[in-house]
Each structure stands twice: as C-alpha cells, then as structure tokens.
C-alpha cells in the first residue's frame, strides 16, 4: 500500500472513530416502535385538547353566570425559530406589556407554542408575569462568549456530531430554567393551559411535539429537570451546527426542519380542539380565538455573497429553507383560520409580526450570538411591541 493510501486509511478511520455509534434496529421493530410512538403522541394530543376545551368551557360558564364580564377567548402565542434573532421576540413580548388598549393588551395565554429559539422563550411567556418577561429579555441581551464554541481544532470532521459545542449555553439554560420556573409551568398546566415545543425526530422523519406542561409536572414530582432541559435543547438543535439530542431513544434536531412555527395544520379535523368543542357543547357558540404569531426572522433576507465552502453553502441553504417554510406555514395557518371562519362563523383571527425588512444587522460578519445584533433586535422588539399598529392581520373574509 502506498504512503497516500496509508494516510488516507488512517484519516478515514479517525473520522469514523469520532462518531458515537448507535446500535442498528431491525426494520420490522422500527415500524412497530413508530406505530406505538404515534399512538402515544395522539393520545397526548387528545388529552391536551380535553384540558384546553375544559378550561374555555369553565370560562364560558363564568361569563354566563356573571362572574366575569368578558366573553371567553382562547389566546394562543406562537413563537418561531431564528437563533440569536430570538432577541426580537423577547424584546417584543416585554414591550407588549406596556400596551393598555383592551383590544391589544398582552393576554395571559391559554396556549404557548415555540420552535427552536422560540422554544427557549416559550416557558417564560407561559409563566407570563413581569419577572418572567424581564428575565428572558435580559438573557438575550447578555450573551456569553462561551455559549457556542468550535469543537476543537478538527471541528470540521464529518464524524463529529456537530461543528459546535454548547457547554456555555447549556449551563445558562440549566441556571435560568430552574425548578422554580418549572413549578410555575406545572401550575399553569394543571389549570388547563398548554405549553408545547416542536422538534424533529430524525429516526421517524417527522415533527415531534413535546408537551412541556406535562413534562413540568413530571419534573416537579421527581425534582429532576433533566428531561425538560433536553426537550428544549432538542427543539433548538440546528442540524450540523448544534449537537443532536437523544430523547426516549430517538434522535432529535431543530423543530424548524419540519416547521418553523408550531400550529395545527388541520383545525377542522375530528381530533382537533374545535371538533371536540362542537361534539361536547353543540348548543354553545364557538369561543373567540386570537392567534398571535411572533416571527424571529425577516421574511426577505438582505443579499449577500456566499462563499464556496460546504459550511457556508449548507448554512445559507438551511437558512433560506427555514425562512421560506416559515412564510408558507404562516399562510397555511391563515388559510385554516379562514376555513374555520367560513364554515362555522367562528370569531377567529391570526395576528403576526416579523422583523422588518429594513432592519440591518450591526454585526453581520461575526458569528452567532453577537451582543450588538441581539441588543439591536431586543431594542427594536421593545419599541415595536409597545405599538399595537405593528401587528398585521389577515382578512379572513377574502379568499387568497
């Protein structure tokens, strides 16, 4: 064997040796496991819908009995992915708290859904008090240099699980999402509210919804937040850049791979909360719904020159793929709401906001979690959140 062949064989062996091996599972067993997995998640979804419908039904009873003056409204918050651009969402939520117009005031959300960086914000928005909103804003305003780091001098080797390590970010997550916060989430879940984040199951090739309300109750019982933290990290594991996560034996990456916003793509299906309400309460009007969507992205990216390296090309392609899918998903959400409105007459509205196209990143040539970028977005979000005219709405009476 020649010298080049020897060095080549050693290099291949070194690369292969970097990867952590997962044991092979026969295809028939994988199919059975996937079926059981789907059944379990469907049952969780049914239980979650029962809780949400039960909560709104109680609000309806209180309204009819005169115990409250406002008709029941289901308020759902959807937080998109966007990496460090999550500083915009954190700032927006904080600024929104200064709005006093009853039509636009920041509500106590019945449902909070998050993906990726939105998943990291979601637990604080679910708790929803002034301290929680201030807490998450300060976190995004103070990124640390060790949140993400290259995986040593050979970070680029294909046998590595990711280009970067997140030791600093994981440390911060463990510190901020503590048992006090998790107990508050568990209390909200017991009151019929829902907190969910989306990840992507690579083994089964589909979206996975983690019910963090139920997980918080389990963590409270065991006094162990480990699984709760893993689910947040699974939702935000950018493929290739951040380490994938193993949860319940399956490999997970960023929820943005399957959808950068978490929503029900079929609101009128027999298993939906709407269908459940109509079955259980056929003589009651469908509750008013407000769906608030915060997009931690620009819909139109400013032009740039992409370098011909696999890291640059892959990064730009994933970014474009997720941005395009975000826009498509938002339109589909609006179409679903329009269908509900047209077929049932329900008072439903989708309101959304995104980072304006004219915003310029002050640190566009630096790496992730640059403080200048995040400060700029947090400040922008604070300003926009305080002004209700920044919300955009779809006209659900007009077909698109």
Short mmCIF file of C-alpha atoms in Angstrom, two decimals:
data_model
loop_
_atom_site.label_atom_id
_atom_site.label_comp_id
_atom_site.label_asym_id
_atom_site.label_seq_id
_atom_site.Cartn_x
_atom_site.Cartn_y
_atom_site.Cartn_z
CA UNK A 1 0.00 0.00 0.00
CA UNK A 2 1.40 3.42 -0.93
CA UNK A 3 2.04 6.26 1.54
CA UNK A 4 -1.02 8.23 0.39
CA UNK A 5 -3.24 5.17 0.75
CA UNK A 6 -1.93 4.57 4.29
CA UNK A 7 -2.59 8.17 5.33
CA UNK A 8 -5.98 8.04 3.64
CA UNK A 9 -6.97 4.90 5.53
CA UNK A 10 -5.81 6.40 8.83
CA UNK A 11 -7.79 9.58 8.13
CA UNK A 12 -10.97 7.65 7.33
CA UNK A 13 -10.55 5.56 10.47
CA UNK A 14 -10.03 8.72 12.54
CA UNK A 15 -13.12 10.36 11.07
CA UNK A 16 -15.29 7.29 11.59
CA UNK A 17 -14.00 6.90 15.12
CA UNK A 18 -15.28 10.36 16.08
CA UNK A 19 -18.92 9.41 15.69
CA UNK A 20 -20.84 7.85 18.55
CA UNK A 21 -22.30 4.58 17.31
CA UNK A 22 -25.99 3.80 17.69
CA UNK A 23 -26.98 0.16 17.58
CA UNK A 24 -28.89 -0.98 14.49
CA UNK A 25 -32.54 -1.99 14.94
CA UNK A 26 -34.35 -4.35 12.54
CA UNK A 27 -36.75 -2.55 10.20
CA UNK A 28 -39.79 -4.50 11.44
CA UNK A 29 -39.02 -3.45 15.02
CA UNK A 30 -38.60 0.17 13.94
CA UNK A 31 -42.03 0.11 12.27
CA UNK A 32 -43.63 -1.31 15.42
CA UNK A 33 -41.87 1.26 17.59
CA UNK A 34 -43.01 4.08 15.31
CA UNK A 35 -46.63 2.92 15.46
CA UNK A 36 -46.55 2.82 19.26
CA UNK A 37 -44.89 6.24 19.26
CA UNK A 38 -47.62 7.71 17.02
CA UNK A 39 -50.37 6.24 19.18
CA UNK A 40 -48.82 7.64 22.34
CA UNK A 41 -48.47 11.14 20.88
CA UNK A 42 -52.04 11.05 19.51
CA UNK A 43 -53.31 10.17 22.99
CA UNK A 44 -51.31 13.06 24.46
CA UNK A 45 -52.81 15.42 21.88
CA UNK A 46 -56.34 14.24 22.73
CA UNK A 47 -55.71 14.76 26.43
CA UNK A 48 -54.28 18.23 25.79
CA UNK A 49 -57.35 19.20 23.74
CA UNK A 50 -59.63 17.96 26.53
CA UNK A 51 -57.83 20.19 29.01
CA UNK A 52 -57.94 23.27 26.77
CA UNK A 53 -61.63 22.79 25.93
CA UNK A 54 -62.42 22.22 29.60
CA UNK A 55 -60.67 25.46 30.55
CA UNK A 56 -62.55 27.51 27.95
CA UNK A 57 -65.86 25.85 28.92
CA UNK A 58 -65.30 26.95 32.52
CA UNK A 59 -64.65 30.50 31.31
CA UNK A 60 -67.90 30.32 29.34
CA UNK A 61 -69.81 29.19 32.46
CA UNK A 62 -68.28 32.03 34.48
CA UNK A 63 -69.29 34.54 31.81
CA UNK A 64 -72.87 33.26 31.58
CA UNK A 65 -73.18 33.30 35.37
CA UNK A 66 -71.95 36.89 35.56
CA UNK A 67 -68.77 36.01 37.42
CA UNK A 68 -66.71 37.58 34.61
CA UNK A 69 -67.56 40.46 32.27
CA UNK A 70 -65.64 39.37 29.17
CA UNK A 71 -66.69 36.53 26.85
CA UNK A 72 -64.26 33.60 26.76
CA UNK A 73 -61.36 33.98 24.35
CA UNK A 74 -58.72 31.40 23.54
CA UNK A 75 -55.41 33.23 23.17
CA UNK A 76 -52.57 31.27 21.57
CA UNK A 77 -49.00 32.54 21.24
CA UNK A 78 -46.75 31.06 18.54
CA UNK A 79 -43.01 31.81 18.68
CA UNK A 80 -40.87 30.95 15.66
CA UNK A 81 -37.26 29.89 15.42
CA UNK A 82 -34.47 32.28 14.48
CA UNK A 83 -31.34 31.66 16.57
CA UNK A 84 -29.98 34.86 18.12
CA UNK A 85 -32.81 36.72 16.40
CA UNK A 86 -34.94 35.46 19.27
CA UNK A 87 -33.82 38.68 20.98
CA UNK A 88 -36.50 40.37 18.85
CA UNK A 89 -39.24 38.13 20.23
CA UNK A 90 -38.03 38.54 23.81
CA UNK A 91 -38.00 42.32 23.38
CA UNK A 92 -41.39 42.36 21.66
CA UNK A 93 -43.06 40.43 24.45
CA UNK A 94 -41.57 42.76 27.05
CA UNK A 95 -42.63 45.88 25.14
CA UNK A 96 -46.10 44.46 24.59
CA UNK A 97 -46.62 44.57 28.34
CA UNK A 98 -46.87 48.38 28.20
CA UNK A 99 -49.97 48.27 25.95
CA UNK A 100 -53.25 49.06 27.77
CA UNK A 101 -55.77 49.09 24.90
CA UNK A 102 -58.11 46.16 25.79
CA UNK A 103 -58.18 45.02 22.15
CA UNK A 104 -54.40 44.69 22.03
CA UNK A 105 -53.24 44.16 25.60
CA UNK A 106 -50.85 41.25 26.11
CA UNK A 107 -53.07 38.40 27.36
CA UNK A 108 -52.43 35.55 29.72
CA UNK A 109 -52.04 32.89 27.05
CA UNK A 110 -54.05 29.69 27.08
CA UNK A 111 -51.60 28.06 24.65
CA UNK A 112 -47.91 28.84 24.07
CA UNK A 113 -46.06 27.08 21.23
CA UNK A 114 -42.38 27.52 20.41
CA UNK A 115 -39.80 26.24 17.96
CA UNK A 116 -36.00 26.48 18.33
CA UNK A 117 -35.16 29.87 19.88
CA UNK A 118 -38.92 30.29 20.29
CA UNK A 119 -38.88 27.15 22.42
CA UNK A 120 -36.36 28.78 24.77
CA UNK A 121 -38.60 31.85 25.14
CA UNK A 122 -41.85 29.87 25.45
CA UNK A 123 -41.53 28.74 29.11
CA UNK A 124 -41.11 32.35 30.26
CA UNK A 125 -44.03 33.56 28.13
CA UNK A 126 -46.14 30.74 29.55
CA UNK A 127 -45.43 31.82 33.13
CA UNK A 128 -46.27 35.28 31.84
CA UNK A 129 -45.58 37.57 34.79
CA UNK A 130 -43.46 40.73 34.59
CA UNK A 131 -40.49 38.99 36.17
CA UNK A 132 -40.51 36.16 33.62
CA UNK A 133 -40.66 38.55 30.64
CA UNK A 134 -37.89 40.68 32.08
CA UNK A 135 -35.85 37.56 32.78
CA UNK A 136 -35.89 36.24 29.21
CA UNK A 137 -35.17 39.69 27.77
CA UNK A 138 -32.08 40.06 29.97
CA UNK A 139 -30.91 36.61 28.92
CA UNK A 140 -30.98 37.58 25.23
CA UNK A 141 -29.36 40.93 25.95
CA UNK A 142 -26.39 39.32 27.68
CA UNK A 143 -24.97 36.52 25.51
CA UNK A 144 -21.74 35.00 26.80
CA UNK A 145 -18.68 34.23 24.68
CA UNK A 146 -18.75 30.53 25.62
CA UNK A 147 -22.38 29.87 24.71
CA UNK A 148 -21.22 28.28 21.45
CA UNK A 149 -17.67 27.21 20.62
CA UNK A 150 -15.96 25.26 17.85
CA UNK A 151 -15.49 21.59 18.59
CA UNK A 152 -11.69 21.77 18.89
CA UNK A 153 -9.19 22.19 16.03
CA UNK A 154 -10.80 19.37 14.00
CA UNK A 155 -14.33 20.70 14.41
CA UNK A 156 -15.00 20.26 10.68
CA UNK A 157 -14.55 16.47 10.58
CA UNK A 158 -17.71 14.73 9.31
CA UNK A 159 -17.59 12.15 12.10
CA UNK A 160 -18.32 14.83 14.70
CA UNK A 161 -21.94 15.17 15.86
CA UNK A 162 -21.79 18.93 15.23
CA UNK A 163 -19.49 21.79 14.35
CA UNK A 164 -20.09 23.50 17.69
CA UNK A 165 -20.42 22.66 21.37
CA UNK A 166 -22.95 24.37 23.62
CA UNK A 167 -21.46 23.92 27.08
CA UNK A 168 -21.98 27.57 27.99
CA UNK A 169 -25.49 27.75 26.60
CA UNK A 170 -26.47 24.53 28.35
CA UNK A 171 -25.09 25.87 31.63
CA UNK A 172 -27.15 29.04 31.21
CA UNK A 173 -30.27 27.06 30.30
CA UNK A 174 -29.94 24.90 33.42
CA UNK A 175 -29.50 28.01 35.54
CA UNK A 176 -32.39 30.01 34.10
CA UNK A 177 -34.95 27.24 33.61
CA UNK A 178 -34.80 26.16 37.23
CA UNK A 179 -37.23 24.22 39.38
CA UNK A 180 -38.99 27.42 40.50
CA UNK A 181 -39.87 28.22 36.88
CA UNK A 182 -40.81 24.61 36.17
CA UNK A 183 -43.16 24.52 39.17
CA UNK A 184 -44.88 27.64 37.84
CA UNK A 185 -45.29 25.90 34.47
CA UNK A 186 -46.72 22.82 36.18
CA UNK A 187 -49.26 25.01 37.97
CA UNK A 188 -50.36 26.55 34.67
CA UNK A 189 -50.70 23.10 33.10
CA UNK A 190 -52.90 21.93 35.97
CA UNK A 191 -55.13 24.92 35.20
CA UNK A 192 -55.77 23.61 31.66
CA UNK A 193 -53.19 25.70 29.81
CA UNK A 194 -50.79 24.18 27.26
CA UNK A 195 -47.08 24.72 26.68
CA UNK A 196 -45.63 22.87 23.68
CA UNK A 197 -42.40 22.98 21.71
CA UNK A 198 -41.62 21.26 18.43
CA UNK A 199 -38.59 19.22 17.48
CA UNK A 200 -37.79 16.92 14.56
CA UNK A 201 -37.48 13.18 15.04
CA UNK A 202 -34.83 12.11 12.52
CA UNK A 203 -35.35 8.39 13.11
CA UNK A 204 -39.02 8.58 12.13
CA UNK A 205 -38.73 11.59 9.81
CA UNK A 206 -41.49 13.69 11.38
CA UNK A 207 -42.29 16.56 13.71
CA UNK A 208 -42.48 15.80 17.43
CA UNK A 209 -44.48 17.96 19.82
CA UNK A 210 -43.11 17.93 23.35
CA UNK A 211 -45.81 18.76 25.91
CA UNK A 212 -43.75 20.76 28.41
CA UNK A 213 -46.73 21.31 30.69
CA UNK A 214 -46.97 17.59 31.33
CA UNK A 215 -43.19 17.32 31.46
CA UNK A 216 -43.08 20.09 34.09
CA UNK A 217 -45.49 18.12 36.27
CA UNK A 218 -43.27 15.06 35.97
CA UNK A 219 -40.16 17.12 36.78
CA UNK A 220 -41.94 18.56 39.80
CA UNK A 221 -42.73 15.07 41.09
CA UNK A 222 -39.18 13.80 40.57
CA UNK A 223 -37.44 17.11 41.37
CA UNK A 224 -35.34 16.47 38.25
CA UNK A 225 -35.47 18.99 35.35
CA UNK A 226 -33.12 16.97 33.12
CA UNK A 227 -35.69 15.76 30.56
CA UNK A 228 -37.33 19.18 30.44
CA UNK A 229 -33.96 20.74 29.53
CA UNK A 230 -33.24 18.03 26.94
CA UNK A 231 -36.53 18.73 25.18
CA UNK A 232 -35.74 22.44 24.95
CA UNK A 233 -32.30 21.63 23.54
CA UNK A 234 -33.83 19.12 21.11
CA UNK A 235 -36.12 21.82 19.71
CA UNK A 236 -33.17 24.17 19.12
CA UNK A 237 -30.52 21.72 17.84
CA UNK A 238 -29.63 23.34 14.49
CA UNK A 239 -28.61 20.42 12.21
CA UNK A 240 -24.86 20.19 11.75
CA UNK A 241 -24.14 23.25 13.91
CA UNK A 242 -25.51 22.13 17.30
CA UNK A 243 -25.41 18.62 18.78
CA UNK A 244 -28.49 16.45 18.15
CA UNK A 245 -30.31 15.18 21.22
CA UNK A 246 -31.44 11.70 22.19
CA UNK A 247 -34.83 11.66 23.90
CA UNK A 248 -36.55 8.38 24.72
CA UNK A 249 -34.13 6.55 22.40
CA UNK A 250 -34.76 8.71 19.31
CA UNK A 251 -32.53 11.34 17.73
CA UNK A 252 -33.88 14.88 17.52
CA UNK A 253 -32.81 18.10 15.81
CA UNK A 254 -34.23 21.59 15.41
CA UNK A 255 -38.00 21.81 15.04
CA UNK A 256 -37.52 24.28 12.19
CA UNK A 257 -36.55 21.37 9.93
CA UNK A 258 -40.20 20.26 9.81
CA UNK A 259 -41.92 23.60 10.56
CA UNK A 260 -40.53 26.83 11.95
CA UNK A 261 -43.84 27.63 13.63
CA UNK A 262 -45.88 25.14 15.64
CA UNK A 263 -49.56 25.20 14.70
CA UNK A 264 -52.42 22.85 13.82
CA UNK A 265 -52.43 22.44 10.02
CA UNK A 266 -55.95 20.97 10.14
CA UNK A 267 -58.11 22.87 12.62
CA UNK A 268 -61.30 21.16 11.44
CA UNK A 269 -60.10 17.55 11.74
CA UNK A 270 -62.11 15.19 14.01
CA UNK A 271 -59.25 15.21 16.51
CA UNK A 272 -58.98 19.00 16.77
CA UNK A 273 -59.97 21.11 19.77
CA UNK A 274 -62.61 22.79 17.61
CA UNK A 275 -64.24 19.46 16.71
CA UNK A 276 -64.11 18.39 20.35
CA UNK A 277 -65.86 21.60 21.43
CA UNK A 278 -68.64 21.11 18.87
CA UNK A 279 -69.18 17.50 19.99
CA UNK A 280 -69.27 18.33 23.70
CA UNK A 281 -71.09 21.66 23.53
CA UNK A 282 -73.24 21.69 20.37
CA UNK A 283 -75.56 24.36 21.81
CA UNK A 284 -72.78 26.77 22.75
CA UNK A 285 -71.13 29.26 20.39
CA UNK A 286 -67.57 28.54 19.32
CA UNK A 287 -65.26 30.58 21.55
CA UNK A 288 -63.46 33.55 20.10
CA UNK A 289 -59.86 32.77 19.14
CA UNK A 290 -56.85 35.06 18.79
CA UNK A 291 -53.65 33.54 17.43
CA UNK A 292 -50.61 35.77 17.99
CA UNK A 293 -47.52 34.85 15.93
CA UNK A 294 -44.08 36.38 16.55
CA UNK A 295 -41.63 35.63 13.73
CA UNK A 296 -37.99 35.93 14.81
CA UNK A 297 -36.89 36.30 11.21
CA UNK A 298 -37.04 38.68 8.27
CA UNK A 299 -39.27 37.39 5.51
CA UNK A 300 -36.87 38.85 2.96
CA UNK A 301 -33.17 38.36 3.63
CA UNK A 302 -30.75 41.07 2.50
CA UNK A 303 -28.48 39.93 -0.36
CA UNK A 304 -25.01 38.61 0.45
CA UNK A 305 -22.12 36.81 -1.23
CA UNK A 306 -21.99 33.18 -0.09
CA UNK A 307 -18.51 31.67 -0.07
CA UNK A 308 -17.97 28.32 -1.88
CA UNK A 309 -17.33 26.25 1.26
CA UNK A 310 -19.60 23.45 2.44
CA UNK A 311 -20.19 25.18 5.78
CA UNK A 312 -21.20 28.48 4.14
CA UNK A 313 -23.32 26.83 1.45
CA UNK A 314 -25.09 24.48 3.86
CA UNK A 315 -25.72 27.30 6.34
CA UNK A 316 -27.16 29.65 3.72
CA UNK A 317 -29.31 26.87 2.24
CA UNK A 318 -30.77 25.82 5.62
CA UNK A 319 -31.45 29.46 6.49
CA UNK A 320 -33.28 30.01 3.20
CA UNK A 321 -35.20 26.74 3.53
CA UNK A 322 -36.45 27.63 7.00
CA UNK A 323 -37.32 31.21 6.06
CA UNK A 324 -39.33 30.03 3.04
CA UNK A 325 -41.12 27.38 5.06
CA UNK A 326 -41.98 29.95 7.74
CA UNK A 327 -43.74 32.13 5.21
CA UNK A 328 -45.59 29.13 3.74
CA UNK A 329 -46.64 27.88 7.19
CA UNK A 330 -47.95 31.30 8.20
CA UNK A 331 -50.08 31.45 5.05
CA UNK A 332 -51.39 27.93 5.70
CA UNK A 333 -52.28 28.90 9.27
CA UNK A 334 -54.23 31.88 7.93
CA UNK A 335 -55.97 29.67 5.37
CA UNK A 336 -57.01 27.23 8.10
CA UNK A 337 -58.40 30.10 10.17
CA UNK A 338 -60.28 31.38 7.10
CA UNK A 339 -61.77 27.91 6.59
CA UNK A 340 -62.95 27.79 10.20
CA UNK A 341 -64.46 31.26 9.87
CA UNK A 342 -66.21 30.41 6.59
CA UNK A 343 -67.63 27.06 7.69
CA UNK A 344 -68.58 27.82 11.29
CA UNK A 345 -68.80 31.60 11.55
CA UNK A 346 -66.31 31.50 14.41
CA UNK A 347 -64.67 34.76 15.51
CA UNK A 348 -61.05 33.80 14.79
CA UNK A 349 -58.12 35.98 13.85
CA UNK A 350 -54.43 35.45 13.10
CA UNK A 351 -52.19 38.36 14.05
CA UNK A 352 -48.49 38.32 13.29
CA UNK A 353 -45.34 40.40 13.39
CA UNK A 354 -41.85 39.84 11.94
CA UNK A 355 -38.51 41.62 11.92
CA UNK A 356 -38.85 44.44 9.37
CA UNK A 357 -37.09 44.05 6.04
CA UNK A 358 -35.24 47.36 6.53
CA UNK A 359 -33.53 46.24 9.76
CA UNK A 360 -29.76 45.97 9.27
CA UNK A 361 -27.64 43.64 11.39
CA UNK A 362 -24.87 45.75 13.00
CA UNK A 363 -22.67 42.65 13.30
CA UNK A 364 -23.44 40.74 10.10
CA UNK A 365 -19.88 39.49 9.62
CA UNK A 366 -19.46 37.92 13.06
CA UNK A 367 -20.52 34.58 14.49
CA UNK A 368 -23.59 33.52 16.44
CA UNK A 369 -24.91 35.34 19.49
CA UNK A 370 -23.17 38.64 18.88
CA UNK A 371 -24.21 41.13 21.55
CA UNK A 372 -24.55 44.01 19.07
CA UNK A 373 -27.01 42.03 16.96
CA UNK A 374 -29.02 40.90 19.95
CA UNK A 375 -29.10 44.34 21.61
CA UNK A 376 -30.28 45.90 18.36
CA UNK A 377 -33.08 43.34 17.97
CA UNK A 378 -34.12 43.48 21.62
CA UNK A 379 -34.40 47.27 21.41
CA UNK A 380 -36.33 47.04 18.14
CA UNK A 381 -38.67 44.43 19.61
CA UNK A 382 -39.32 46.55 22.71
CA UNK A 383 -40.23 49.56 20.58
CA UNK A 384 -42.45 47.61 18.18
CA UNK A 385 -44.16 45.63 20.92
CA UNK A 386 -45.31 48.81 22.62
CA UNK A 387 -47.17 49.91 19.45
CA UNK A 388 -50.17 47.72 18.52
CA UNK A 389 -50.17 49.08 14.96
CA UNK A 390 -47.20 46.81 14.25
CA UNK A 391 -49.45 43.73 14.38
CA UNK A 392 -50.60 42.57 10.96
CA UNK A 393 -53.81 40.63 10.39
CA UNK A 394 -55.14 38.51 7.56
CA UNK A 395 -58.54 39.38 6.11
CA UNK A 396 -60.21 36.01 6.65
CA UNK A 397 -63.33 37.03 4.72
CA UNK A 398 -61.46 37.18 1.43
CA UNK A 399 -60.15 34.03 -0.32
CA UNK A 400 -56.50 34.05 -1.26
#
